[in-house]
mmCIF file of C-alpha atoms in Angstrom:
data_model
loop_
_atom_site.group_PDB
_atom_site.id
_atom_site.type_symbol
_atom_site.label_atom_id
_atom_site.label_comp_id
_atom_site.label_asym_id
_atom_site.label_seq_id
_atom_site.Cartn_x
_atom_site.Cartn_y
_atom_site.Cartn_z
ATOM 1 C CA MET A 1 -25.854 -57.972 80.786
ATOM 2 C CA THR A 2 -23.402 -55.705 78.956
ATOM 3 C CA ALA A 3 -24.810 -52.670 80.826
ATOM 4 C CA LEU A 4 -24.272 -54.457 84.124
ATOM 5 C CA LEU A 5 -20.650 -55.336 83.219
ATOM 6 C CA VAL A 6 -19.969 -51.718 82.216
ATOM 7 C CA ASP A 7 -21.490 -50.511 85.487
ATOM 8 C CA VAL A 8 -19.343 -52.879 87.524
ATOM 9 C CA PHE A 9 -16.277 -51.766 85.561
ATOM 10 C CA LEU A 10 -17.049 -48.057 86.078
ATOM 11 C CA VAL A 11 -17.816 -48.464 89.797
ATOM 12 C CA SER A 12 -14.598 -50.373 90.397
ATOM 13 C CA MET A 13 -12.707 -47.614 88.569
ATOM 14 C CA MET A 14 -14.382 -45.081 90.886
ATOM 15 C CA VAL A 15 -13.355 -47.102 93.992
ATOM 16 C CA VAL A 16 -9.753 -47.245 92.741
ATOM 17 C CA ILE A 17 -9.766 -43.497 92.137
ATOM 18 C CA ALA A 18 -11.278 -42.774 95.532
ATOM 19 C CA ILE A 19 -8.532 -44.834 97.228
ATOM 20 C CA LEU A 20 -5.874 -43.053 95.182
ATOM 21 C CA VAL A 21 -7.299 -39.652 96.247
ATOM 22 C CA LEU A 22 -7.002 -40.749 99.871
ATOM 23 C CA TYR A 23 -3.442 -41.999 99.479
ATOM 24 C CA THR A 24 -1.831 -39.341 97.360
ATOM 25 C CA ARG A 25 0.124 -36.673 99.182
ATOM 26 C CA ARG A 26 0.024 -34.146 96.369
ATOM 27 C CA LEU A 27 -2.956 -31.812 96.248
ATOM 28 C CA PHE A 28 -2.683 -31.308 92.447
ATOM 29 C CA ALA A 29 -2.905 -35.050 91.800
ATOM 30 C CA ALA A 30 -5.851 -35.345 94.219
ATOM 31 C CA ILE A 31 -7.788 -32.572 92.500
ATOM 32 C CA VAL A 32 -7.184 -34.022 88.985
ATOM 33 C CA LEU A 33 -8.223 -37.445 90.307
ATOM 34 C CA THR A 34 -11.528 -36.038 91.660
ATOM 35 C CA GLY A 35 -12.119 -34.588 88.148
ATOM 36 C CA ALA A 36 -11.576 -38.080 86.698
ATOM 37 C CA TYR A 37 -13.936 -39.511 89.345
ATOM 38 C CA SER A 38 -16.672 -37.088 88.210
ATOM 39 C CA LEU A 39 -16.119 -37.929 84.590
ATOM 40 C CA ILE A 40 -16.437 -41.658 85.264
ATOM 41 C CA SER A 41 -19.582 -41.123 87.304
ATOM 42 C CA ALA A 42 -20.935 -39.095 84.349
ATOM 43 C CA ALA A 43 -20.225 -42.149 82.129
ATOM 44 C CA MET A 44 -22.116 -44.232 84.657
ATOM 45 C CA PHE A 45 -25.124 -41.927 84.537
ATOM 46 C CA VAL A 46 -25.157 -42.257 80.711
ATOM 47 C CA ASN A 47 -25.192 -46.011 81.175
ATOM 48 C CA LEU A 48 -28.202 -45.586 83.523
ATOM 49 C CA ASP A 49 -30.018 -43.534 80.826
ATOM 50 C CA ALA A 50 -29.836 -40.323 82.923
ATOM 51 C CA VAL A 51 -28.274 -38.170 80.155
ATOM 52 C CA ASP A 52 -29.260 -34.836 81.718
ATOM 53 C CA VAL A 53 -27.658 -35.754 85.023
ATOM 54 C CA ALA A 54 -24.542 -37.026 83.220
ATOM 55 C CA PHE A 55 -24.338 -33.746 81.338
ATOM 56 C CA THR A 56 -24.461 -31.735 84.581
ATOM 57 C CA GLU A 57 -21.985 -34.030 86.310
ATOM 58 C CA ALA A 58 -19.441 -33.767 83.455
ATOM 59 C CA ALA A 59 -19.789 -29.968 83.208
ATOM 60 C CA VAL A 60 -19.939 -29.148 86.917
ATOM 61 C CA GLY A 61 -18.058 -32.009 88.577
ATOM 62 C CA ALA A 62 -15.321 -32.595 86.055
ATOM 63 C CA GLY A 63 -15.114 -29.092 84.650
ATOM 64 C CA ILE A 64 -15.912 -26.148 86.926
ATOM 65 C CA SER A 65 -15.239 -27.853 90.294
ATOM 66 C CA THR A 66 -11.738 -28.916 89.145
ATOM 67 C CA VAL A 67 -10.927 -25.413 88.008
ATOM 68 C CA LEU A 68 -12.261 -23.850 91.281
ATOM 69 C CA LEU A 69 -10.355 -26.383 93.416
ATOM 70 C CA LEU A 70 -7.196 -25.686 91.467
ATOM 71 C CA ALA A 71 -7.686 -21.930 91.946
ATOM 72 C CA ALA A 72 -8.243 -22.538 95.716
ATOM 73 C CA MET A 73 -5.145 -24.813 95.838
ATOM 74 C CA ALA A 74 -2.963 -22.023 94.476
ATOM 75 C CA ARG A 75 -3.806 -20.040 97.647
ATOM 76 C CA LEU A 76 -2.845 -22.826 100.029
ATOM 77 C CA PRO A 77 0.607 -23.226 101.640
ATOM 78 C CA ALA A 78 2.695 -26.124 100.349
ATOM 79 C CA GLU A 79 3.197 -27.685 103.805
ATOM 80 C CA GLU A 80 0.478 -29.689 105.459
ATOM 81 C CA LYS A 81 -0.341 -28.931 109.112
ATOM 82 C CA LYS A 82 0.135 -31.797 111.561
ATOM 83 C CA GLY A 83 -3.290 -33.242 112.206
ATOM 84 C CA THR A 84 -4.516 -34.405 115.577
ATOM 85 C CA SER A 85 -4.005 -38.084 116.252
ATOM 86 C CA LEU A 86 -7.594 -38.674 117.531
ATOM 87 C CA ILE A 87 -9.364 -40.353 114.655
ATOM 88 C CA ILE A 88 -11.825 -42.575 116.553
ATOM 89 C CA ALA A 89 -14.755 -40.147 116.530
ATOM 90 C CA PRO A 90 -14.599 -39.367 112.747
ATOM 91 C CA LEU A 91 -14.089 -43.034 112.021
ATOM 92 C CA ALA A 92 -17.149 -43.961 114.084
ATOM 93 C CA VAL A 93 -19.268 -41.294 112.347
ATOM 94 C CA CYS A 94 -18.168 -42.539 108.930
ATOM 95 C CA LEU A 95 -18.838 -46.214 109.768
ATOM 96 C CA ILE A 96 -22.278 -45.480 111.293
ATOM 97 C CA ALA A 97 -23.298 -43.276 108.360
ATOM 98 C CA GLY A 98 -22.031 -45.885 105.912
ATOM 99 C CA VAL A 99 -23.970 -48.730 107.555
ATOM 100 C CA LEU A 100 -27.131 -46.620 107.663
ATOM 101 C CA LEU A 101 -26.765 -45.801 103.951
ATOM 102 C CA ILE A 102 -26.291 -49.451 103.049
ATOM 103 C CA VAL A 103 -29.383 -50.411 105.109
ATOM 104 C CA ALA A 104 -31.366 -47.628 103.381
ATOM 105 C CA VAL A 105 -30.207 -48.830 99.934
ATOM 106 C CA MET A 106 -31.464 -52.340 100.666
ATOM 107 C CA ALA A 107 -34.959 -50.892 101.377
ATOM 108 C CA LEU A 108 -35.116 -49.200 97.934
ATOM 109 C CA PRO A 109 -37.246 -50.794 95.166
ATOM 110 C CA PRO A 110 -35.251 -52.576 92.437
ATOM 111 C CA PHE A 111 -33.662 -50.281 89.895
ATOM 112 C CA GLY A 112 -36.017 -49.527 86.921
ATOM 113 C CA ASP A 113 -38.975 -51.273 88.487
ATOM 114 C CA PRO A 114 -42.084 -49.717 86.835
ATOM 115 C CA THR A 115 -44.425 -50.891 89.571
ATOM 116 C CA SER A 116 -42.570 -49.128 92.429
ATOM 117 C CA VAL A 117 -44.447 -46.483 94.397
ATOM 118 C CA VAL A 118 -42.585 -43.431 92.988
ATOM 119 C CA HIS A 119 -43.607 -44.413 89.440
ATOM 120 C CA GLN A 120 -47.310 -44.695 90.292
ATOM 121 C CA HIS A 121 -48.207 -41.180 91.492
ATOM 122 C CA VAL A 122 -47.837 -38.277 88.995
ATOM 123 C CA ALA A 123 -45.061 -39.715 86.784
ATOM 124 C CA PRO A 124 -47.391 -41.487 84.284
ATOM 125 C CA ARG A 125 -49.343 -38.286 83.736
ATOM 126 C CA TYR A 126 -46.145 -36.294 83.138
ATOM 127 C CA LEU A 127 -44.821 -38.925 80.682
ATOM 128 C CA ILE A 128 -48.037 -38.971 78.617
ATOM 129 C CA GLU A 129 -48.853 -35.225 78.812
ATOM 130 C CA SER A 130 -45.406 -33.832 78.033
ATOM 131 C CA ASP A 131 -45.191 -35.323 74.566
ATOM 132 C CA VAL A 132 -48.840 -35.487 73.488
ATOM 133 C CA LYS A 133 -50.320 -32.316 74.986
ATOM 134 C CA LEU A 134 -47.340 -30.002 75.299
ATOM 135 C CA HIS A 135 -45.204 -31.348 72.357
ATOM 136 C CA ILE A 136 -42.013 -31.291 74.436
ATOM 137 C CA PRO A 137 -40.214 -34.675 73.928
ATOM 138 C CA ASN A 138 -37.702 -34.192 76.774
ATOM 139 C CA VAL A 139 -39.779 -34.911 79.875
ATOM 140 C CA VAL A 140 -36.850 -33.894 82.141
ATOM 141 C CA THR A 141 -37.194 -30.327 80.893
ATOM 142 C CA THR A 142 -40.973 -30.314 81.290
ATOM 143 C CA VAL A 143 -40.801 -31.563 84.831
ATOM 144 C CA LEU A 144 -37.866 -29.290 85.751
ATOM 145 C CA ALA A 145 -39.171 -26.057 84.245
ATOM 146 C CA SER A 146 -42.934 -26.440 84.279
ATOM 147 C CA TYR A 147 -44.420 -29.108 86.606
ATOM 148 C CA ARG A 148 -41.753 -28.418 89.232
ATOM 149 C CA GLY A 149 -41.230 -24.784 88.320
ATOM 150 C CA PHE A 150 -41.321 -23.653 91.962
ATOM 151 C CA ASP A 151 -38.475 -26.050 92.888
ATOM 152 C CA THR A 152 -36.363 -24.824 90.023
ATOM 153 C CA LEU A 153 -36.978 -21.209 90.999
ATOM 154 C CA GLY A 154 -35.727 -22.191 94.459
ATOM 155 C CA GLU A 155 -32.665 -23.924 92.942
ATOM 156 C CA THR A 156 -31.859 -20.805 90.906
ATOM 157 C CA ILE A 157 -32.140 -18.633 93.978
ATOM 158 C CA VAL A 158 -29.811 -21.087 95.799
ATOM 159 C CA VAL A 159 -27.220 -20.760 93.032
ATOM 160 C CA PHE A 160 -27.603 -16.975 93.161
ATOM 161 C CA ALA A 161 -27.226 -16.967 96.990
ATOM 162 C CA ALA A 162 -24.159 -19.220 96.813
ATOM 163 C CA GLY A 163 -22.520 -16.887 94.297
ATOM 164 C CA LEU A 164 -23.389 -13.876 96.430
ATOM 165 C CA GLY A 165 -21.990 -15.595 99.566
ATOM 166 C CA VAL A 166 -18.680 -16.457 97.927
ATOM 167 C CA PHE A 167 -18.446 -12.951 96.502
ATOM 168 C CA LEU A 168 -19.040 -11.362 99.907
ATOM 169 C CA LEU A 169 -16.574 -13.665 101.642
ATOM 170 C CA LEU A 170 -13.713 -13.445 99.136
ATOM 171 C CA SER A 171 -13.838 -9.935 97.688
ATOM 172 C CA THR A 172 -11.941 -7.910 100.239
ATOM 173 C CA GLY A 173 -10.527 -5.361 97.758
ATOM 174 C CA ARG A 174 -13.474 -3.004 97.382
ATOM 175 C CA ARG A 175 -14.333 -2.879 101.088
ATOM 176 C CA LYS A 176 -10.761 -1.856 101.891
ATOM 177 C CA LYS A 177 -10.884 0.970 99.390
ATOM 178 C CA ASN A 178 -14.144 2.277 100.863
ATOM 179 C CA ASP A 179 -12.751 2.093 104.411
ATOM 180 C CA GLY A 180 -9.814 4.187 103.317
ATOM 181 C CA LYS A 181 -12.094 6.803 101.857
ATOM 182 C CA GLY A 182 -14.251 6.823 104.973
ATOM 183 C CA ASP A 183 -11.194 7.445 107.142
ATOM 184 C CA LYS A 184 -10.131 10.410 105.021
ATOM 185 C CA ASP A 185 -13.583 11.949 105.206
ATOM 186 C CA GLU A 186 -13.641 11.630 108.985
ATOM 187 C CA LYS A 187 -10.281 13.300 109.283
ATOM 188 C CA MET B 1 0.309 -19.910 79.548
ATOM 189 C CA LYS B 2 -0.122 -16.865 77.353
ATOM 190 C CA ASN B 3 3.250 -17.517 75.700
ATOM 191 C CA ASN B 4 2.515 -21.060 74.695
ATOM 192 C CA PRO B 5 1.179 -20.960 71.091
ATOM 193 C CA LEU B 6 -0.553 -24.331 71.511
ATOM 194 C CA PHE B 7 -2.761 -23.068 74.389
ATOM 195 C CA ARG B 8 -3.289 -19.683 72.729
ATOM 196 C CA VAL B 9 -4.396 -20.966 69.352
ATOM 197 C CA THR B 10 -6.530 -23.745 70.789
ATOM 198 C CA THR B 11 -8.361 -21.337 73.063
ATOM 199 C CA LYS B 12 -8.929 -18.850 70.271
ATOM 200 C CA VAL B 13 -10.300 -21.536 67.993
ATOM 201 C CA LEU B 14 -12.452 -23.171 70.690
ATOM 202 C CA PHE B 15 -13.872 -20.076 72.396
ATOM 203 C CA ALA B 16 -16.711 -19.326 69.933
ATOM 204 C CA PRO B 17 -17.711 -22.993 69.295
ATOM 205 C CA ILE B 18 -17.980 -23.629 73.098
ATOM 206 C CA ILE B 19 -20.344 -20.667 73.480
ATOM 207 C CA LEU B 20 -22.285 -21.775 70.375
ATOM 208 C CA TYR B 21 -22.576 -25.261 71.859
ATOM 209 C CA GLY B 22 -23.766 -23.760 75.161
ATOM 210 C CA LEU B 23 -26.477 -21.811 73.305
ATOM 211 C CA TYR B 24 -27.464 -25.000 71.511
ATOM 212 C CA VAL B 25 -27.803 -26.852 74.811
ATOM 213 C CA GLN B 26 -29.732 -23.903 76.245
ATOM 214 C CA PHE B 27 -32.321 -23.613 73.494
ATOM 215 C CA HIS B 28 -32.526 -27.268 72.481
ATOM 216 C CA GLY B 29 -33.339 -28.394 76.044
ATOM 217 C CA ASP B 30 -36.962 -29.067 75.116
ATOM 218 C CA PHE B 31 -35.962 -31.707 72.545
ATOM 219 C CA GLY B 32 -32.702 -33.226 73.812
ATOM 220 C CA PRO B 33 -30.713 -33.414 77.007
ATOM 221 C CA GLY B 34 -29.761 -30.024 78.373
ATOM 222 C CA GLY B 35 -31.240 -26.863 79.718
ATOM 223 C CA GLY B 36 -30.258 -23.762 81.613
ATOM 224 C CA PHE B 37 -28.063 -25.387 84.256
ATOM 225 C CA GLN B 38 -25.860 -27.295 81.810
ATOM 226 C CA ALA B 39 -25.733 -24.474 79.242
ATOM 227 C CA GLY B 40 -24.786 -21.965 81.908
ATOM 228 C CA VAL B 41 -21.851 -24.010 83.024
ATOM 229 C CA ILE B 42 -20.646 -24.619 79.435
ATOM 230 C CA ILE B 43 -20.782 -20.895 78.579
ATOM 231 C CA ALA B 44 -18.985 -20.049 81.798
ATOM 232 C CA ALA B 45 -16.358 -22.678 81.011
ATOM 233 C CA ALA B 46 -15.545 -20.855 77.762
ATOM 234 C CA PHE B 47 -14.822 -17.634 79.690
ATOM 235 C CA ILE B 48 -12.886 -19.477 82.392
ATOM 236 C CA LEU B 49 -10.762 -21.225 79.752
ATOM 237 C CA TYR B 50 -10.037 -17.782 78.285
ATOM 238 C CA GLY B 51 -9.110 -16.496 81.725
ATOM 239 C CA ILE B 52 -6.793 -19.425 82.486
ATOM 240 C CA VAL B 53 -4.876 -19.010 79.215
ATOM 241 C CA PHE B 54 -4.800 -15.206 78.752
ATOM 242 C CA GLY B 55 -4.935 -14.099 82.360
ATOM 243 C CA LEU B 56 -7.585 -12.802 84.745
ATOM 244 C CA SER B 57 -7.278 -9.168 83.681
ATOM 245 C CA GLU B 58 -7.912 -10.075 79.982
ATOM 246 C CA VAL B 59 -11.115 -11.995 80.720
ATOM 247 C CA LYS B 60 -12.227 -9.201 83.080
ATOM 248 C CA SER B 61 -11.974 -6.729 80.223
ATOM 249 C CA VAL B 62 -14.130 -9.068 78.057
ATOM 250 C CA ALA B 63 -16.721 -9.604 80.825
ATOM 251 C CA PRO B 64 -16.398 -6.920 83.550
ATOM 252 C CA PRO B 65 -17.097 -8.298 87.103
ATOM 253 C CA GLY B 66 -19.765 -5.646 87.711
ATOM 254 C CA VAL B 67 -21.777 -6.697 84.623
ATOM 255 C CA VAL B 68 -21.356 -10.385 85.537
ATOM 256 C CA GLN B 69 -22.632 -9.740 89.082
ATOM 257 C CA ALA B 70 -25.604 -7.764 87.735
ATOM 258 C CA PHE B 71 -26.512 -10.727 85.507
ATOM 259 C CA THR B 72 -26.612 -13.109 88.509
ATOM 260 C CA ALA B 73 -29.622 -11.112 89.728
ATOM 261 C CA ILE B 74 -31.101 -10.512 86.260
ATOM 262 C CA GLY B 75 -31.487 -14.292 85.721
ATOM 263 C CA VAL B 76 -33.425 -14.720 88.981
ATOM 264 C CA LEU B 77 -35.506 -11.651 88.143
ATOM 265 C CA LEU B 78 -36.297 -13.023 84.633
ATOM 266 C CA TYR B 79 -37.453 -16.334 86.177
ATOM 267 C CA SER B 80 -39.632 -14.824 88.874
ATOM 268 C CA GLY B 81 -40.721 -12.093 86.483
ATOM 269 C CA VAL B 82 -42.333 -14.792 84.285
ATOM 270 C CA GLY B 83 -44.250 -15.896 87.353
ATOM 271 C CA VAL B 84 -45.369 -12.338 88.112
ATOM 272 C CA VAL B 85 -46.512 -11.840 84.477
ATOM 273 C CA ASN B 86 -48.522 -15.051 84.802
ATOM 274 C CA VAL B 87 -50.268 -13.646 87.874
ATOM 275 C CA MET B 88 -50.983 -10.366 86.011
ATOM 276 C CA LEU B 89 -52.493 -12.331 83.080
ATOM 277 C CA GLY B 90 -54.911 -13.974 85.479
ATOM 278 C CA GLY B 91 -53.219 -17.323 86.177
ATOM 279 C CA ASN B 92 -51.327 -18.732 89.083
ATOM 280 C CA PHE B 93 -47.636 -17.954 89.806
ATOM 281 C CA LEU B 94 -45.547 -19.736 87.122
ATOM 282 C CA ASP B 95 -48.651 -21.011 85.308
ATOM 283 C CA TYR B 96 -47.289 -20.676 81.810
ATOM 284 C CA ASN B 97 -50.614 -21.551 80.144
ATOM 285 C CA THR B 98 -51.590 -17.869 80.334
ATOM 286 C CA LEU B 99 -48.626 -16.716 78.195
ATOM 287 C CA SER B 100 -50.222 -17.522 74.817
ATOM 288 C CA TYR B 101 -53.511 -18.262 73.094
ATOM 289 C CA ASP B 102 -53.293 -21.984 73.956
ATOM 290 C CA ALA B 103 -51.777 -23.945 76.775
ATOM 291 C CA ALA B 104 -49.088 -25.777 74.772
ATOM 292 C CA HIS B 105 -47.692 -22.556 73.228
ATOM 293 C CA GLY B 106 -47.780 -20.847 76.602
ATOM 294 C CA GLN B 107 -45.805 -23.686 78.122
ATOM 295 C CA HIS B 108 -43.224 -23.449 75.311
ATOM 296 C CA TYR B 109 -42.716 -19.717 75.884
ATOM 297 C CA GLY B 110 -42.683 -20.084 79.646
ATOM 298 C CA ILE B 111 -40.116 -22.926 79.672
ATOM 299 C CA LEU B 112 -37.905 -21.044 77.159
ATOM 300 C CA LEU B 113 -37.875 -17.875 79.308
ATOM 301 C CA VAL B 114 -37.478 -19.678 82.587
ATOM 302 C CA GLU B 115 -34.564 -21.807 81.257
ATOM 303 C CA LEU B 116 -32.980 -18.613 79.898
ATOM 304 C CA GLY B 117 -33.216 -17.119 83.414
ATOM 305 C CA VAL B 118 -31.568 -20.216 84.902
ATOM 306 C CA GLY B 119 -28.860 -20.116 82.187
ATOM 307 C CA VAL B 120 -28.083 -16.433 82.796
ATOM 308 C CA THR B 121 -27.831 -16.865 86.563
ATOM 309 C CA VAL B 122 -25.714 -20.069 86.381
ATOM 310 C CA THR B 123 -23.323 -18.573 83.796
ATOM 311 C CA SER B 124 -22.726 -15.398 85.787
ATOM 312 C CA VAL B 125 -22.506 -17.146 89.179
ATOM 313 C CA MET B 126 -19.903 -19.603 87.816
ATOM 314 C CA MET B 127 -17.915 -16.735 86.291
ATOM 315 C CA SER B 128 -18.071 -14.642 89.491
ATOM 316 C CA LEU B 129 -16.993 -17.708 91.510
ATOM 317 C CA TYR B 130 -14.018 -18.006 89.252
ATOM 318 C CA TYR B 131 -13.278 -14.274 89.575
ATOM 319 C CA ALA B 132 -13.543 -14.488 93.378
ATOM 320 C CA PHE B 133 -11.263 -17.505 93.648
ATOM 321 C CA ALA B 134 -8.703 -16.489 91.055
ATOM 322 C CA GLY B 135 -8.531 -12.857 92.226
ATOM 323 C CA TYR B 136 -8.468 -13.625 95.953
ATOM 324 C CA LYS B 137 -5.611 -11.730 97.552
ATOM 325 C CA GLY B 138 -5.639 -13.330 100.998
ATOM 326 C CA GLU B 139 -7.130 -12.308 104.342
ATOM 327 C CA ALA B 140 -5.420 -8.970 104.642
ATOM 328 C CA GLY B 141 -6.216 -7.912 101.087
ATOM 329 C CA GLY B 142 -2.534 -7.253 100.611
ATOM 330 C CA ALA B 143 -0.064 -8.630 98.099
ATOM 331 C CA GLY B 144 -0.597 -12.244 99.241
ATOM 332 C CA ASN B 145 2.014 -14.994 99.248
#
């Protein structure tokens, strides 16, 4: 019961922050509010016993993303461009996606139900084996690094590719220097 | 922010403990919450804090961008290298059981190395993202705004 009350409190805080983000006209305030939003969702993950997810959310969502958004904000002009007045199409997309998500949520099994399908396949084996056979108490780590090692390798490569992409897009300095040298050699 | 003693002293006091905590999260991931992804972000956060307070050029002299970019690839190579070693030892790709005399020890070594690879890549990617954003000079590559 207490957990449910805390959840309701946290979710209503998140709704309030989301509305504030939409209504504030200052980018700095909006970015700091998204950081607060991430921190509250991290608290919610702790309440749902997903400590690893909460850890990542607090570090990435509240920490690094806020810093990166602030760094990006410093490059933006202070004046906002006048937007187009046609908002019907985006509104329709948002509403349809929202309705579909709510319908999908209603089809999910109840939260924490041990008899639901996803908990019947390989999860029982992982839960037993990780502690007894491999002596690794944190099942999240065993699943992430060993049972699902291929997925995590893919994730690591995605992180690497994302870093490479940002580096190639934003680092204009070195290319310019090389172009200058090339020109001199040609002449 | 370099001239504010509060920021300067706090950063100097916190820098080493943040990295120590990151290493704890990295290597204690088998027993508690944590692992390479979280540890990587925490260690990168220490450097980014240093960069915010003392300036981009200072943190670039501590961790040169070229070295950081090399480490983004080294992490992925370490991860996939473990898989290749497994194949050479006669197992399947990323089958850690082959790494030691018994399966449980092999899994421990494999998970430790793989998480280290993840941590190295995440740390260096987060730092190079910060370098790219903070050092961005605009489209023309000129003086900027």
